Amino acid sequence: MSSRIFLPFGDADSWPTLFEEAGKPVKWLIKDLFVEGNCYSLYAPPGLGKSALALWLMARLVTDPEKEDVLVIYLNHETTGVQSAIYLKGMGYDESADFSRFKHYTLPNMAPLNNAKGAKQLDQLIDASVTNYKLDYEEKHGVEHTT
């Protein structure tokens, strides 16, 4: 009798599990566009507005009162923060928008994210962003942030 072969990249999906998950209600991050928990990629030739679209989606998320538990972290590796503000102004946002849940990092000095050092730095950045957001919230509202 042969031994089971274990693949270095994981086993095949379990169809019963997939069908069980497929029967659950969809949780929308942005209705009819993005499902919570999925990963998405914007791909197009340069200059077609991928960054502007990403900014608009993130701004929409953090200003949606039904998404108060969403914290957006944007690592901007191509333009300045001022350019992001110019894009957002063109979309109708200004300094009165509550972007307290939108953490924008301009050209962060980080290792590539496809290695252990970059992954660790990303974890640190996320932890710091979440902690600082909660502290800012508590300071502003006088109550502990619970999510």
Short mmCIF file of C-alpha atoms in Angstrom, two decimals:
data_model
loop_
_atom_site.label_atom_id
_atom_site.label_comp_id
_atom_site.label_asym_id
_atom_site.label_seq_id
_atom_site.Cartn_x
_atom_site.Cartn_y
_atom_site.Cartn_z
CA MET A 1 0.00 0.00 0.00
CA SER A 2 1.37 3.44 -0.87
CA SER A 3 1.80 6.31 1.53
CA ARG A 4 -0.16 9.49 1.26
CA ILE A 5 1.75 12.23 -0.58
CA PHE A 6 1.86 15.63 1.09
CA LEU A 7 2.32 18.57 -1.22
CA PRO A 8 4.43 21.55 -0.11
CA PHE A 9 1.73 23.99 -1.27
CA GLY A 10 -1.18 22.33 0.55
CA ASP A 11 -3.94 19.85 -0.14
CA ALA A 12 -6.80 20.19 -2.62
CA ASP A 13 -9.91 22.02 -1.50
CA SER A 14 -12.66 20.05 0.24
CA TRP A 15 -15.81 20.18 -1.87
CA PRO A 16 -18.18 19.63 1.08
CA THR A 17 -16.55 22.59 2.87
CA LEU A 18 -16.72 24.76 -0.24
CA PHE A 19 -20.42 24.01 -0.77
CA GLU A 20 -21.14 24.67 2.91
CA GLU A 21 -19.42 28.06 2.68
CA ALA A 22 -21.22 28.85 -0.60
CA GLY A 23 -24.56 28.48 1.20
CA LYS A 24 -23.81 31.16 3.79
CA PRO A 25 -25.07 34.73 3.35
CA VAL A 26 -22.65 37.13 1.70
CA LYS A 27 -21.15 39.89 3.88
CA TRP A 28 -20.49 42.85 1.63
CA LEU A 29 -17.61 45.22 2.27
CA ILE A 30 -19.00 47.41 -0.52
CA LYS A 31 -22.44 46.22 -1.65
CA ASP A 32 -22.48 44.29 -4.92
CA LEU A 33 -18.76 44.96 -5.43
CA PHE A 34 -16.47 43.59 -2.70
CA VAL A 35 -17.15 40.70 -0.33
CA GLU A 36 -15.63 40.79 3.17
CA GLY A 37 -12.63 38.51 3.60
CA ASN A 38 -11.73 38.28 -0.08
CA CYS A 39 -8.60 39.60 -1.73
CA TYR A 40 -8.82 41.84 -4.78
CA SER A 41 -6.35 43.26 -7.24
CA LEU A 42 -6.71 46.28 -9.52
CA TYR A 43 -4.87 45.63 -12.75
CA ALA A 44 -4.67 47.91 -15.78
CA PRO A 45 -2.05 49.79 -17.79
CA PRO A 46 -0.50 52.89 -16.16
CA GLY A 47 -2.49 56.09 -16.07
CA LEU A 48 -6.01 54.67 -16.15
CA GLY A 49 -6.94 55.61 -12.57
CA LYS A 50 -6.28 52.51 -10.45
CA SER A 51 -4.89 54.61 -7.59
CA ALA A 52 -7.76 57.08 -7.80
CA LEU A 53 -10.27 54.21 -7.78
CA ALA A 54 -8.53 52.62 -4.77
CA LEU A 55 -8.61 55.94 -2.90
CA TRP A 56 -12.29 56.42 -3.71
CA LEU A 57 -13.13 52.91 -2.49
CA MET A 58 -11.17 53.42 0.73
CA ALA A 59 -12.71 56.84 1.35
CA ARG A 60 -16.16 55.39 0.77
CA LEU A 61 -15.49 52.60 3.27
CA VAL A 62 -14.25 54.82 6.08
CA THR A 63 -17.06 57.34 5.67
CA ASP A 64 -19.82 54.69 5.56
CA PRO A 65 -21.63 54.80 8.94
CA GLU A 66 -22.51 51.10 8.56
CA LYS A 67 -18.80 50.18 8.36
CA GLU A 68 -17.61 51.70 11.64
CA ASP A 69 -15.50 48.61 12.34
CA VAL A 70 -13.40 49.06 9.16
CA LEU A 71 -9.91 50.51 9.46
CA VAL A 72 -8.15 51.16 6.14
CA ILE A 73 -4.37 51.14 5.86
CA TYR A 74 -3.03 52.48 2.56
CA LEU A 75 0.66 52.07 1.69
CA ASN A 76 1.17 54.70 -1.00
CA HIS A 77 4.32 53.81 -2.92
CA GLU A 78 3.76 55.94 -6.00
CA THR A 79 2.59 59.48 -5.21
CA THR A 80 2.65 61.98 -2.39
CA GLY A 81 0.05 62.34 0.31
CA VAL A 82 -0.80 65.74 -1.19
CA GLN A 83 -1.58 64.03 -4.52
CA SER A 84 -3.91 61.65 -2.67
CA ALA A 85 -5.65 64.68 -1.11
CA ILE A 86 -5.99 66.28 -4.56
CA TYR A 87 -7.61 63.10 -5.91
CA LEU A 88 -9.97 62.98 -2.93
CA LYS A 89 -10.88 66.68 -3.27
CA GLY A 90 -11.78 66.01 -6.89
CA MET A 91 -14.13 63.29 -5.63
CA GLY A 92 -15.91 65.70 -3.30
CA TYR A 93 -14.04 64.96 -0.06
CA ASP A 94 -12.34 67.66 1.99
CA GLU A 95 -10.91 68.25 5.47
CA SER A 96 -14.39 67.91 6.97
CA ALA A 97 -14.51 64.19 6.05
CA ASP A 98 -13.87 61.88 8.99
CA PHE A 99 -10.81 59.98 7.80
CA SER A 100 -9.79 58.89 11.30
CA ARG A 101 -10.13 55.25 10.15
CA PHE A 102 -8.08 55.88 6.97
CA LYS A 103 -4.36 55.50 7.72
CA HIS A 104 -2.34 56.78 4.74
CA TYR A 105 1.40 56.10 4.68
CA THR A 106 3.35 57.93 1.99
CA LEU A 107 6.35 56.01 0.65
CA PRO A 108 6.84 53.95 3.82
CA ASN A 109 10.43 52.81 4.23
CA MET A 110 9.70 49.08 4.42
CA ALA A 111 11.35 45.93 3.17
CA PRO A 112 9.60 44.15 0.28
CA LEU A 113 6.44 42.47 1.51
CA ASN A 114 7.35 39.14 -0.07
CA ASN A 115 9.96 38.32 2.59
CA ALA A 116 9.95 37.77 6.35
CA LYS A 117 11.36 41.21 7.20
CA GLY A 118 8.71 43.02 5.13
CA ALA A 119 5.95 40.83 6.56
CA LYS A 120 7.11 41.59 10.11
CA GLN A 121 7.23 45.32 9.36
CA LEU A 122 3.72 45.17 7.90
CA ASP A 123 2.47 43.38 11.04
CA GLN A 124 4.07 46.12 13.17
CA LEU A 125 2.52 48.86 11.05
CA ILE A 126 -0.93 47.26 11.30
CA ASP A 127 -0.62 46.76 15.07
CA ALA A 128 0.53 50.36 15.57
CA SER A 129 -2.25 51.71 13.32
CA VAL A 130 -4.95 49.78 15.20
CA THR A 131 -3.57 50.72 18.64
CA ASN A 132 -3.19 54.40 17.73
CA TYR A 133 -6.68 54.50 16.21
CA LYS A 134 -8.19 53.05 19.39
CA LEU A 135 -6.29 55.56 21.54
CA ASP A 136 -7.38 58.45 19.32
CA TYR A 137 -10.99 57.22 19.46
CA GLU A 138 -10.93 56.93 23.25
CA GLU A 139 -9.41 60.40 23.57
CA LYS A 140 -11.98 61.93 21.22
CA HIS A 141 -15.08 60.12 22.59
CA GLY A 142 -14.11 59.50 26.21
CA VAL A 143 -15.03 55.83 25.95
CA GLU A 144 -13.07 52.66 25.26
CA HIS A 145 -13.12 51.43 21.66
CA THR A 146 -14.37 47.84 21.74
CA THR A 147 -13.88 46.49 18.19
#
